[in-house]
Amino acid sequence: MSKKRRTSEGELRTLDSRKLADYILAKLGPMNQLKMQKLLYYVEAFHQAYFNRPLIEDEFEAWVHGPVSRKVWNELRDVSLIYGTFYFEEGEDVNGIIKEVESILAAEQVDLVGDVLEEYGKLSSYKLECLTHEEAPWKEARAGVAPGDPSNNVISKARMREFYREMLYGN
């Protein structure tokens, strides 16, 4: 991840998580919900680390297969369960989705989202799941929960910010 100049906090915007999910799908193409959830998580985590504030308002829950935004899960569960691929229907304005989101966010936010998608978007859903399972925010939220047991424990945004800031800056 590159380290870019920070924008003033007054210019930063938040985005509805469903719109961010559409943007990710528009940028990267078809994927399953498992991968989408992990990419949403990493975008939010690095936004927290870099800008010290959320991009989306959703909380992430520490589910068996990694972090999940329940709001996005609920929106997509009828379209794609965990491993089923989802995509835009023919005729949907994918470029319009990209332009809309990029017009809402500050340029530095668009750059950060792009960096995260470039770094993590090429990874499989399984690899992304494995990564989140190795990282402290998910592990800490799952403390005391058996490996295969369901959980809706929330992953602390403050812990996400701290952990991923350390990944970015080493302090």
XYZ file of N, CA and C in Angstrom:
513
model
N 0.851 -1.175 0.000
C 0.000 0.000 0.000
C 0.900 1.243 0.000
N 0.605 2.150 -0.883
C 1.405 3.362 -0.932
C 0.942 4.328 0.160
N 1.871 5.184 0.573
C 1.546 6.197 1.576
C 1.410 7.520 0.843
N 0.213 8.059 0.791
C -0.057 9.282 0.044
C -0.262 10.453 1.003
N -0.266 11.648 0.439
C -0.554 12.856 1.196
C -1.973 12.773 1.743
N -2.128 13.191 2.971
C -3.460 13.181 3.578
C -4.244 14.409 3.172
N -5.515 14.216 2.990
C -6.422 15.312 2.695
C -6.897 15.904 4.019
N -7.451 17.098 3.982
C -8.012 17.643 5.213
C -9.281 16.869 5.542
N -9.545 16.672 6.813
C -10.680 15.845 7.225
C -12.014 16.403 6.755
N -12.100 17.709 6.529
C -13.346 18.298 6.078
C -13.767 17.828 4.696
N -12.821 17.353 3.905
C -13.110 16.919 2.542
C -13.538 15.452 2.479
N -13.322 14.697 3.518
C -13.610 13.268 3.497
C -15.109 13.021 3.549
N -15.542 11.987 2.857
C -16.956 11.635 2.809
C -17.155 10.201 3.292
N -18.370 9.920 3.724
C -18.737 8.531 3.998
C -19.596 8.047 2.834
N -19.750 6.727 2.788
C -20.446 6.103 1.680
C -21.301 4.976 2.230
N -22.461 4.761 1.662
C -23.278 3.622 2.047
C -22.535 2.345 1.638
N -22.519 1.372 2.505
C -21.760 0.140 2.247
C -22.268 -0.614 1.023
N -23.553 -0.529 0.742
C -24.090 -1.209 -0.446
C -23.569 -0.547 -1.715
N -23.404 0.766 -1.671
C -22.835 1.491 -2.813
C -21.361 1.123 -2.967
N -20.642 0.989 -1.854
C -19.248 0.559 -1.918
C -19.154 -0.859 -2.480
N -20.062 -1.739 -2.085
C -20.070 -3.108 -2.621
C -20.295 -3.082 -4.130
N -21.222 -2.257 -4.599
C -21.451 -2.127 -6.038
C -20.200 -1.607 -6.737
N -19.533 -0.648 -6.124
C -18.307 -0.078 -6.695
C -17.222 -1.162 -6.820
N -17.047 -1.949 -5.770
C -16.054 -3.021 -5.797
C -16.374 -4.011 -6.911
N -17.633 -4.379 -7.020
C -18.056 -5.302 -8.068
C -17.832 -4.690 -9.453
N -18.123 -3.397 -9.591
C -17.923 -2.718 -10.872
C -16.446 -2.664 -11.245
N -15.592 -2.459 -10.257
C -14.159 -2.353 -10.518
C -13.506 -3.712 -10.787
N -13.935 -4.751 -10.054
C -13.234 -6.036 -10.114
C -13.969 -7.127 -10.877
N -15.257 -6.965 -11.089
C -16.012 -7.981 -11.797
C -16.594 -9.023 -10.857
N -17.189 -10.080 -11.443
C -17.900 -11.092 -10.657
C -17.062 -11.674 -9.514
N -17.738 -11.918 -8.396
C -17.085 -12.523 -7.228
C -18.159 -13.100 -6.329
N -17.726 -13.887 -5.349
C -18.685 -14.420 -4.385
C -18.789 -13.487 -3.184
N -19.797 -13.734 -2.380
C -20.032 -12.863 -1.227
C -18.883 -12.927 -0.222
N -18.258 -14.089 -0.082
C -17.127 -14.215 0.846
C -16.038 -13.211 0.479
N -15.694 -13.156 -0.789
C -14.653 -12.216 -1.231
C -15.124 -10.775 -1.066
N -16.363 -10.494 -1.439
C -16.892 -9.136 -1.305
C -16.808 -8.662 0.141
N -17.209 -9.512 1.060
C -17.195 -9.131 2.480
C -15.782 -8.801 2.955
N -14.806 -9.594 2.530
C -13.428 -9.359 2.971
C -12.879 -8.074 2.356
N -13.226 -7.813 1.093
C -12.751 -6.586 0.458
C -13.388 -5.359 1.110
N -14.669 -5.431 1.434
C -15.309 -4.333 2.172
C -14.589 -4.092 3.494
N -14.290 -5.173 4.181
C -13.604 -5.079 5.472
C -12.237 -4.404 5.315
N -11.452 -4.854 4.354
C -10.115 -4.284 4.186
C -10.174 -2.824 3.736
N -11.125 -2.468 2.893
C -11.268 -1.064 2.509
C -11.567 -0.232 3.761
N -12.516 -0.682 4.569
C -12.858 0.050 5.792
C -11.681 0.090 6.757
N -10.998 -1.021 6.930
C -9.884 -1.092 7.873
C -8.763 -0.120 7.500
N -8.385 -0.119 6.237
C -7.303 0.774 5.823
C -7.758 2.226 5.760
N -9.032 2.467 5.485
C -9.545 3.839 5.556
C -9.460 4.331 6.994
N -9.864 3.489 7.933
C -9.748 3.834 9.355
C -8.288 4.132 9.721
N -7.384 3.274 9.267
C -5.973 3.414 9.614
C -5.367 4.680 9.016
N -5.706 4.968 7.791
C -5.083 6.075 7.077
C -5.726 7.423 7.400
N -7.054 7.470 7.420
C -7.756 8.736 7.615
C -8.291 8.915 9.036
N -8.195 7.878 9.864
C -8.637 7.951 11.256
C -10.141 8.191 11.384
N -10.889 7.703 10.409
C -12.340 7.808 10.444
C -12.934 6.800 9.470
N -14.211 6.469 9.663
C -14.830 5.444 8.813
C -15.151 5.949 7.405
N -15.143 5.019 6.477
C -15.656 5.268 5.129
C -17.126 4.848 5.085
N -17.433 3.722 5.748
C -18.813 3.241 5.858
C -19.176 3.162 7.334
N -20.450 3.225 7.618
C -20.899 3.230 9.009
C -21.110 1.831 9.578
N -21.110 0.822 8.729
C -21.392 -0.547 9.169
C -20.383 -1.040 10.198
N -20.872 -1.886 11.072
C -20.001 -2.653 11.946
C -19.736 -3.980 11.244
N -18.575 -4.551 11.492
C -18.268 -5.878 10.969
C -18.357 -6.871 12.108
N -19.037 -7.965 11.839
C -19.187 -9.033 12.824
C -18.172 -10.120 12.528
N -17.715 -10.786 13.589
C -16.685 -11.826 13.471
C -17.342 -13.179 13.231
N -17.749 -13.419 11.990
C -18.386 -14.679 11.623
C -17.333 -15.767 11.433
N -17.782 -17.002 11.290
C -16.891 -18.150 11.133
C -15.906 -17.945 9.992
N -16.366 -17.429 8.865
C -15.506 -17.278 7.682
C -14.861 -15.896 7.588
N -14.882 -15.136 8.673
C -14.228 -13.833 8.683
C -15.217 -12.698 8.887
N -14.726 -11.465 8.750
C -15.560 -10.286 8.977
C -16.712 -10.175 7.976
N -17.875 -9.758 8.487
C -19.064 -9.618 7.649
C -19.828 -8.358 8.040
N -20.183 -7.583 7.032
C -21.139 -6.485 7.210
C -22.525 -7.106 7.063
N -23.281 -7.134 8.148
C -24.617 -7.744 8.094
C -25.514 -6.996 7.089
N -25.348 -5.689 7.004
C -26.166 -4.898 6.079
C -25.959 -5.377 4.638
N -24.713 -5.568 4.246
C -24.421 -6.032 2.888
C -24.826 -7.499 2.738
N -24.571 -8.299 3.774
C -24.985 -9.708 3.728
C -26.485 -9.814 3.458
N -27.261 -9.044 4.214
C -28.717 -9.087 4.046
C -29.133 -8.645 2.648
N -28.445 -7.663 2.114
C -28.760 -7.169 0.774
C -28.463 -8.212 -0.298
N -27.401 -8.976 -0.120
C -26.933 -9.895 -1.163
C -27.301 -11.358 -0.944
N -27.830 -11.706 0.194
C -28.029 -13.130 0.494
C -29.009 -13.823 -0.453
N -29.963 -13.086 -1.000
C -30.882 -13.699 -1.959
C -30.250 -13.851 -3.340
N -29.187 -13.096 -3.593
C -28.496 -13.140 -4.873
C -27.349 -14.145 -4.822
N -26.636 -14.165 -3.709
C -25.451 -15.007 -3.620
C -25.218 -15.409 -2.175
N -25.194 -16.691 -1.936
C -24.768 -17.155 -0.627
C -23.252 -17.042 -0.578
N -22.633 -17.663 0.370
C -21.217 -17.417 0.635
C -20.294 -17.664 -0.565
N -20.537 -18.736 -1.324
C -19.624 -19.061 -2.419
C -20.212 -18.853 -3.808
N -21.491 -18.531 -3.919
C -22.091 -18.308 -5.229
C -21.634 -16.985 -5.814
N -21.342 -16.970 -7.090
C -20.847 -15.765 -7.750
C -22.002 -14.823 -8.058
N -21.776 -13.541 -7.845
C -22.756 -12.557 -8.263
C -22.078 -11.539 -9.167
N -22.886 -10.874 -9.972
C -22.378 -9.984 -11.012
C -23.505 -9.040 -11.412
N -23.156 -8.034 -12.190
C -24.166 -7.117 -12.689
C -24.904 -7.752 -13.852
N -26.179 -7.465 -13.948
C -26.982 -7.923 -15.079
C -26.553 -7.146 -16.327
N -26.725 -7.772 -17.479
C -26.419 -7.094 -18.736
C -27.262 -5.826 -18.826
N -26.625 -4.757 -19.232
C -27.324 -3.490 -19.373
C -27.203 -2.570 -18.171
N -26.734 -3.081 -17.037
C -26.552 -2.204 -15.881
C -25.387 -1.259 -16.154
N -25.504 -0.050 -15.676
C -24.517 0.997 -15.953
C -23.343 0.912 -14.974
N -22.429 0.011 -15.267
C -21.265 -0.206 -14.397
C -20.397 1.045 -14.345
N -20.169 1.668 -15.499
C -19.353 2.892 -15.518
C -20.032 4.015 -14.739
N -21.349 4.052 -14.773
C -22.091 5.047 -14.005
C -21.901 4.865 -12.507
N -21.856 3.609 -12.060
C -21.620 3.310 -10.639
C -20.243 3.810 -10.233
N -19.254 3.522 -11.051
C -17.878 3.961 -10.763
C -17.820 5.482 -10.699
N -18.384 6.149 -11.688
C -18.352 7.614 -11.730
C -19.077 8.221 -10.538
N -20.217 7.648 -10.167
C -20.986 8.187 -9.040
C -20.186 8.127 -7.748
N -19.615 6.956 -7.452
C -18.854 6.809 -6.213
C -17.625 7.719 -6.221
N -16.949 7.779 -7.347
C -15.743 8.611 -7.421
C -16.067 10.097 -7.362
N -17.305 10.477 -7.677
C -17.702 11.879 -7.543
C -18.084 12.219 -6.099
N -18.450 11.215 -5.329
C -18.824 11.424 -3.924
C -17.579 11.542 -3.046
N -16.619 10.663 -3.265
C -15.442 10.583 -2.405
C -14.379 11.608 -2.798
N -13.551 11.989 -1.827
C -12.380 12.820 -2.109
C -11.382 11.988 -2.910
N -10.565 12.652 -3.695
C -9.592 11.963 -4.551
C -8.697 11.023 -3.742
N -8.309 11.442 -2.552
C -7.437 10.610 -1.720
C -8.150 9.347 -1.253
N -9.452 9.451 -1.035
C -10.226 8.275 -0.664
C -10.325 7.309 -1.837
N -10.571 7.827 -3.024
C -10.629 6.994 -4.220
C -9.284 6.282 -4.405
N -8.187 7.019 -4.200
C -6.846 6.413 -4.323
C -6.660 5.286 -3.322
N -7.083 5.511 -2.081
C -6.922 4.487 -1.054
C -7.746 3.246 -1.380
N -9.000 3.434 -1.773
C -9.837 2.299 -2.150
C -9.178 1.551 -3.307
N -8.683 2.282 -4.282
C -8.000 1.662 -5.411
C -6.788 0.868 -4.992
N -6.006 1.407 -4.066
C -4.825 0.690 -3.564
C -5.222 -0.615 -2.878
N -6.261 -0.556 -2.048
C -6.713 -1.760 -1.346
C -7.208 -2.801 -2.344
N -7.991 -2.364 -3.315
C -8.514 -3.309 -4.307
C -7.399 -3.890 -5.160
N -6.397 -3.094 -5.459
C -5.253 -3.611 -6.227
C -4.479 -4.651 -5.424
N -4.296 -4.384 -4.149
C -3.516 -5.284 -3.285
C -4.276 -6.562 -2.931
N -5.539 -6.418 -2.568
C -6.306 -7.550 -2.055
C -7.270 -8.155 -3.084
N -7.644 -7.398 -4.102
C -8.623 -7.863 -5.074
C -8.169 -9.034 -5.915
N -6.880 -9.208 -6.055
C -6.362 -10.323 -6.858
C -6.329 -11.633 -6.067
N -6.567 -11.558 -4.773
C -6.528 -12.748 -3.922
C -7.862 -13.493 -3.977
N -7.807 -14.790 -3.791
C -9.034 -15.594 -3.761
C -9.803 -15.335 -2.473
N -11.068 -15.693 -2.481
C -11.877 -15.542 -1.274
C -11.295 -16.372 -0.133
N -10.782 -17.560 -0.454
C -10.182 -18.411 0.578
C -8.945 -17.751 1.179
N -8.086 -17.182 0.344
C -6.879 -16.513 0.848
C -7.252 -15.311 1.717
N -8.259 -14.557 1.293
C -8.702 -13.414 2.090
C -9.248 -13.868 3.442
N -10.008 -14.960 3.432
C -10.515 -15.508 4.691
C -9.355 -15.899 5.597
N -8.366 -16.575 5.038
C -7.198 -16.989 5.824
C -6.474 -15.780 6.410
N -6.323 -14.724 5.624
C -5.657 -13.518 6.129
C -6.398 -12.933 7.319
N -7.710 -12.788 7.199
C -8.460 -12.190 8.305
C -8.377 -13.063 9.553
N -8.296 -14.372 9.365
C -8.212 -15.292 10.504
C -6.865 -15.214 11.210
N -5.865 -14.667 10.560
C -4.533 -14.511 11.153
C -4.379 -13.176 11.867
N -5.312 -12.265 11.684
C -5.160 -10.896 12.158
C -5.936 -10.658 13.463
N -5.330 -9.823 14.302
C -5.831 -9.600 15.652
C -7.276 -9.112 15.741
N -7.745 -8.170 14.934
C -9.113 -7.679 15.149
C -10.171 -8.786 15.089
N -10.101 -9.666 14.093
C -11.067 -10.763 13.988
C -10.848 -11.765 15.110
N -9.595 -12.131 15.361
C -9.293 -13.117 16.402
C -9.776 -12.637 17.774
N -9.556 -11.382 18.071
C -9.969 -10.840 19.371
C -11.497 -10.814 19.492
N -12.180 -10.482 18.424
C -13.646 -10.466 18.460
C -14.212 -11.874 18.604
N -13.462 -12.875 18.194
C -13.901 -14.276 18.295
C -13.420 -14.939 19.580
N -12.739 -14.231 20.438
C -12.221 -14.815 21.679
C -13.354 -15.490 22.448
N -13.125 -16.739 22.828
C -14.105 -17.493 23.591
C -15.162 -18.180 22.744
N -15.107 -18.007 21.428
C -16.060 -18.647 20.521
C -15.347 -19.811 19.843
N -15.944 -20.984 19.886
C -15.341 -22.159 19.252
C -15.201 -21.917 17.744
N -14.162 -22.493 17.107
C -13.874 -22.221 15.696
C -15.059 -22.354 14.740
N -15.910 -23.330 14.899
C -17.022 -23.505 13.970
C -18.331 -22.909 14.432
N -18.343 -22.269 15.591
C -19.582 -21.721 16.136
C -19.906 -20.348 15.552
N -21.180 -20.079 15.336
C -21.559 -18.752 14.840
C -21.311 -17.687 15.905
N -21.127 -16.472 15.432
C -20.921 -15.334 16.324
C -21.378 -14.076 15.614
N -21.970 -13.175 16.361
C -22.259 -11.858 15.815
C -21.485 -10.794 16.603
N -20.389 -11.227 17.259
C -19.528 -10.284 17.978
C -18.992 -9.237 17.009
N -19.040 -7.984 17.426
C -18.594 -6.883 16.583
C -17.080 -6.733 16.687
N -16.458 -6.527 15.535
C -15.028 -6.236 15.476
C -14.866 -4.744 15.747
N -14.089 -4.411 16.748
C -13.922 -3.021 17.162
C -13.267 -2.185 16.053
N -13.918 -1.074 15.706
C -13.326 -0.172 14.704
C -12.047 0.446 15.245
N -12.007 0.720 16.543
C -10.787 1.273 17.130
C -9.645 0.266 17.008
N -9.951 -1.004 17.224
C -8.921 -2.038 17.100
C -8.493 -2.208 15.652
N -9.450 -2.126 14.724
C -9.116 -2.168 13.299
C -8.159 -1.030 12.960
N -8.503 0.170 13.387
C -7.684 1.350 13.099
C -6.265 1.158 13.626
N -6.160 0.714 14.858
C -4.854 0.517 15.495
C -4.035 -0.564 14.781
N -4.649 -1.698 14.524
C -3.942 -2.829 13.921
C -3.462 -2.501 12.509
N -4.342 -1.934 11.678
C -3.969 -1.675 10.293
C -3.093 -0.434 10.156
N -3.182 0.487 11.095
C -2.238 1.613 11.119
C -0.829 1.082 11.382
N -0.729 0.122 12.287
C 0.577 -0.500 12.553
C 1.103 -1.215 11.297
N 0.207 -1.852 10.549
C 0.627 -2.478 9.291
C 1.149 -1.453 8.298
N 0.488 -0.303 8.236
C 0.905 0.750 7.292
C 2.191 1.448 7.695
N 2.272 1.774 8.966
C 3.340 2.649 9.419
C 4.352 1.992 10.351
N 4.045 0.797 10.824
C 4.972 0.094 11.702
C 5.101 0.664 13.090
N 4.152 1.482 13.531
C 4.232 2.018 14.898
C 2.947 1.833 15.641
